[in-house]
CSV table of C-alpha atoms in Angstrom, one decimal:
chain,number,residue,atom,x,y,z
A,1,MET,CA,76.5,32.9,65.4
A,2,LYS,CA,80.1,34.2,65.0
A,3,THR,CA,80.4,37.7,63.6
A,4,ASN,CA,84.1,38.5,63.8
A,5,TYR,CA,83.9,41.1,61.1
A,6,LEU,CA,81.7,43.6,63.3
A,7,PHE,CA,83.2,46.2,65.4
A,8,PRO,CA,82.5,46.0,69.2
A,9,HIS,CA,79.4,47.7,70.4
A,10,LYS,CA,81.0,50.2,72.7
A,11,TRP,CA,82.3,52.0,69.5
A,12,LYS,CA,78.7,52.6,68.2
A,13,THR,CA,77.8,55.8,70.2
A,14,VAL,CA,81.1,57.8,69.4
A,15,SER,CA,81.4,56.8,65.8
A,16,GLY,CA,77.6,57.6,65.5
A,17,ILE,CA,78.3,61.2,66.8
A,18,LEU,CA,81.4,61.6,64.7
A,19,PHE,CA,79.5,60.5,61.5
A,20,LEU,CA,76.5,62.8,62.0
A,21,LEU,CA,78.7,65.9,62.8
A,22,SER,CA,80.9,65.3,59.7
A,23,PHE,CA,77.9,64.5,57.5
A,24,ILE,CA,76.3,67.8,58.6
A,25,GLY,CA,79.6,69.4,58.0
A,26,LEU,CA,79.8,68.1,54.4
A,27,VAL,CA,76.3,69.2,53.6
A,28,VAL,CA,77.1,72.7,54.9
A,29,VAL,CA,80.4,72.8,52.8
A,30,PHE,CA,78.8,71.5,49.7
A,31,SER,CA,75.4,73.4,50.0
A,32,PHE,CA,76.1,76.7,51.4
A,33,ASP,CA,79.8,77.3,51.7
A,34,GLN,CA,81.0,80.6,50.3
A,35,GLY,CA,84.6,80.1,51.7
A,36,TYR,CA,83.4,80.6,55.3
A,37,PHE,CA,84.4,77.2,56.5
A,38,GLU,CA,87.5,76.7,54.3
A,39,ILE,CA,90.6,75.5,55.5
A,40,ARG,CA,93.5,76.1,53.1
A,41,SER,CA,96.9,74.2,53.0
A,42,PHE,CA,99.7,73.2,50.9
A,43,VAL,CA,99.2,69.5,50.0
A,44,PHE,CA,101.1,67.1,47.9
A,45,ALA,CA,99.1,66.1,44.8
A,46,ILE,CA,99.7,63.2,42.6
A,47,ILE,CA,97.5,65.0,40.0
A,48,GLY,CA,96.1,68.4,40.7
A,49,GLN,CA,95.0,71.7,39.4
A,50,GLU,CA,95.4,75.1,40.7
A,51,LYS,CA,93.8,78.2,39.0
A,52,SER,CA,94.6,77.2,35.5
A,53,LEU,CA,93.0,74.2,33.8
A,54,ASP,CA,96.5,72.5,33.4
A,55,TYR,CA,97.0,69.3,35.1
A,56,MET,CA,100.2,69.2,37.5
A,57,PHE,CA,101.8,65.9,38.3
A,58,PHE,CA,103.7,65.2,41.7
A,59,LYS,CA,103.5,68.8,42.9
A,60,VAL,CA,102.8,70.6,46.2
A,61,ILE,CA,99.7,73.0,45.6
A,62,GLU,CA,97.7,75.3,48.0
A,63,GLU,CA,94.2,73.9,48.1
A,64,SER,CA,91.1,73.8,50.4
A,65,ILE,CA,91.3,70.6,52.4
A,66,THR,CA,88.0,71.1,54.3
A,67,ASP,CA,86.0,68.5,52.3
A,68,GLU,CA,89.0,66.0,52.5
A,69,LEU,CA,89.2,66.4,56.2
A,70,LEU,CA,85.4,65.8,56.8
A,71,MET,CA,85.5,62.7,54.5
A,72,LEU,CA,88.3,61.3,56.3
A,73,ILE,CA,86.2,61.6,59.4
A,74,ALA,CA,82.8,60.6,57.8
A,75,ILE,CA,84.0,57.5,56.0
A,76,PRO,CA,85.6,55.6,58.9
A,77,SER,CA,83.1,56.7,61.5
A,78,GLY,CA,80.2,55.7,59.2
A,79,ILE,CA,81.6,52.3,58.6
A,80,THR,CA,82.3,51.8,62.3
A,81,TYR,CA,78.7,53.0,63.2
A,82,ALA,CA,77.1,51.0,60.5
A,83,PHE,CA,79.1,47.7,61.2
A,84,SER,CA,79.2,47.7,65.1
A,85,LYS,CA,77.5,44.8,66.8
A,86,GLU,CA,74.0,45.5,68.4
A,87,LYS,CA,73.7,44.9,72.1
A,88,HIS,CA,71.9,41.5,71.3
A,89,GLU,CA,73.3,40.2,68.1
A,90,ASP,CA,71.6,37.2,66.7
A,91,GLU,CA,70.7,35.4,63.4
A,92,MET,CA,67.7,37.8,62.9
A,93,VAL,CA,69.8,40.9,63.3
A,94,ALA,CA,72.5,39.4,60.9
A,95,SER,CA,69.6,38.8,58.5
A,96,ILE,CA,68.3,42.4,58.8
A,97,ARG,CA,71.8,43.7,58.3
A,98,LEU,CA,72.3,41.6,55.2
A,99,HIS,CA,69.0,42.6,53.7
A,100,SER,CA,69.7,46.3,54.4
A,101,LEU,CA,73.1,46.0,52.8
A,102,VAL,CA,71.8,44.4,49.7
A,103,TRP,CA,69.0,47.0,49.4
A,104,SER,CA,71.3,49.8,50.0
A,105,THR,CA,73.7,48.8,47.2
A,106,ILE,CA,70.8,48.2,44.7
A,107,ILE,CA,69.3,51.6,45.5
A,108,ASN,CA,72.5,53.4,45.4
A,109,TYR,CA,73.7,51.9,42.0
A,110,GLY,CA,70.2,52.8,40.8
A,111,ILE,CA,70.8,56.4,41.6
A,112,ILE,CA,74.3,56.4,40.2
A,113,LEU,CA,72.9,55.1,37.0
A,114,PHE,CA,70.1,57.6,36.8
A,115,CYS,CA,72.8,60.4,37.5
A,116,TYR,CA,75.1,58.9,34.9
A,117,MET,CA,72.4,59.3,32.1
A,118,PHE,CA,71.4,62.7,33.2
A,119,ILE,CA,74.4,64.6,35.0
A,120,TYR,CA,77.2,65.7,33.0
A,121,GLY,CA,80.6,67.7,33.4
A,122,MET,CA,81.8,68.7,36.7
A,123,ALA,CA,78.6,68.2,38.4
A,124,PHE,CA,79.0,64.6,37.8
A,125,LEU,CA,82.1,64.7,40.0
A,126,ASP,CA,79.9,66.1,43.0
A,127,VAL,CA,77.5,63.1,42.2
A,128,MET,CA,80.3,60.7,42.6
A,129,MET,CA,81.6,62.4,45.8
A,130,VAL,CA,78.1,62.0,47.3
A,131,ALA,CA,77.7,58.4,46.1
A,132,LEU,CA,80.7,57.7,48.3
A,133,LEU,CA,78.6,58.3,51.5
A,134,LEU,CA,75.2,57.7,50.0
A,135,GLN,CA,75.3,53.8,50.2
A,136,LEU,CA,76.5,54.0,53.8
A,137,LEU,CA,73.8,56.5,54.7
A,138,ILE,CA,71.0,54.5,53.0
A,139,PHE,CA,72.4,51.3,54.7
A,140,ILE,CA,72.3,52.9,58.1
A,141,VAL,CA,68.8,54.4,57.5
A,142,LEU,CA,67.4,51.0,56.3
A,143,PHE,CA,69.0,48.9,59.2
A,144,ARG,CA,67.9,51.3,61.9
A,145,TYR,CA,64.5,51.5,60.4
A,146,ARG,CA,64.1,47.6,60.2
A,147,MET,CA,65.6,47.2,63.6
A,148,TYR,CA,63.1,49.7,65.0
A,149,ARG,CA,60.3,47.8,63.4
A,150,PHE,CA,61.8,44.6,64.6
A,151,TYR,CA,61.9,45.6,68.3
A,152,ASN,CA,58.5,47.4,68.3
A,153,THR,CA,56.4,44.9,66.7
A,154,ARG,CA,54.0,43.1,69.1
A,155,PRO,CA,53.9,39.5,68.8
A,156,ASP,CA,50.3,39.4,68.0
A,157,GLU,CA,50.9,41.4,64.7
A,158,GLU,CA,53.0,38.6,63.2
């Protein structure tokens, strides 16, 4: 079976380490950060806000870019890790990958709908930022769990 859409297997280890480190960094920044890990810089913003609540358009503003940098590492490395070939890629692995992707999409949108009904204001923006990585994380966990079960079931258990 041709799987041209998958990344090479050799990228899996490096991308997995980068994804894990950036994900831990995001959890720390969003949960515990009191400005200790903040990287501030002047950035070009198409639409932005500084200290006032007024929107500014096409301006250079000073902003913390810590979460942006971590997301720029987490998303591509997570996609690369999730969609890298296995050592032995066959139809069963492709089927497990497809089922994991479908279920991660269903679970992620269920969580988003729940949050859409019960979370309001600026907290909803945080929910949407988490949702960017949540489907990827759910897919990775489901796929790795199903692959673990696939490789570790004995033939007599079928």
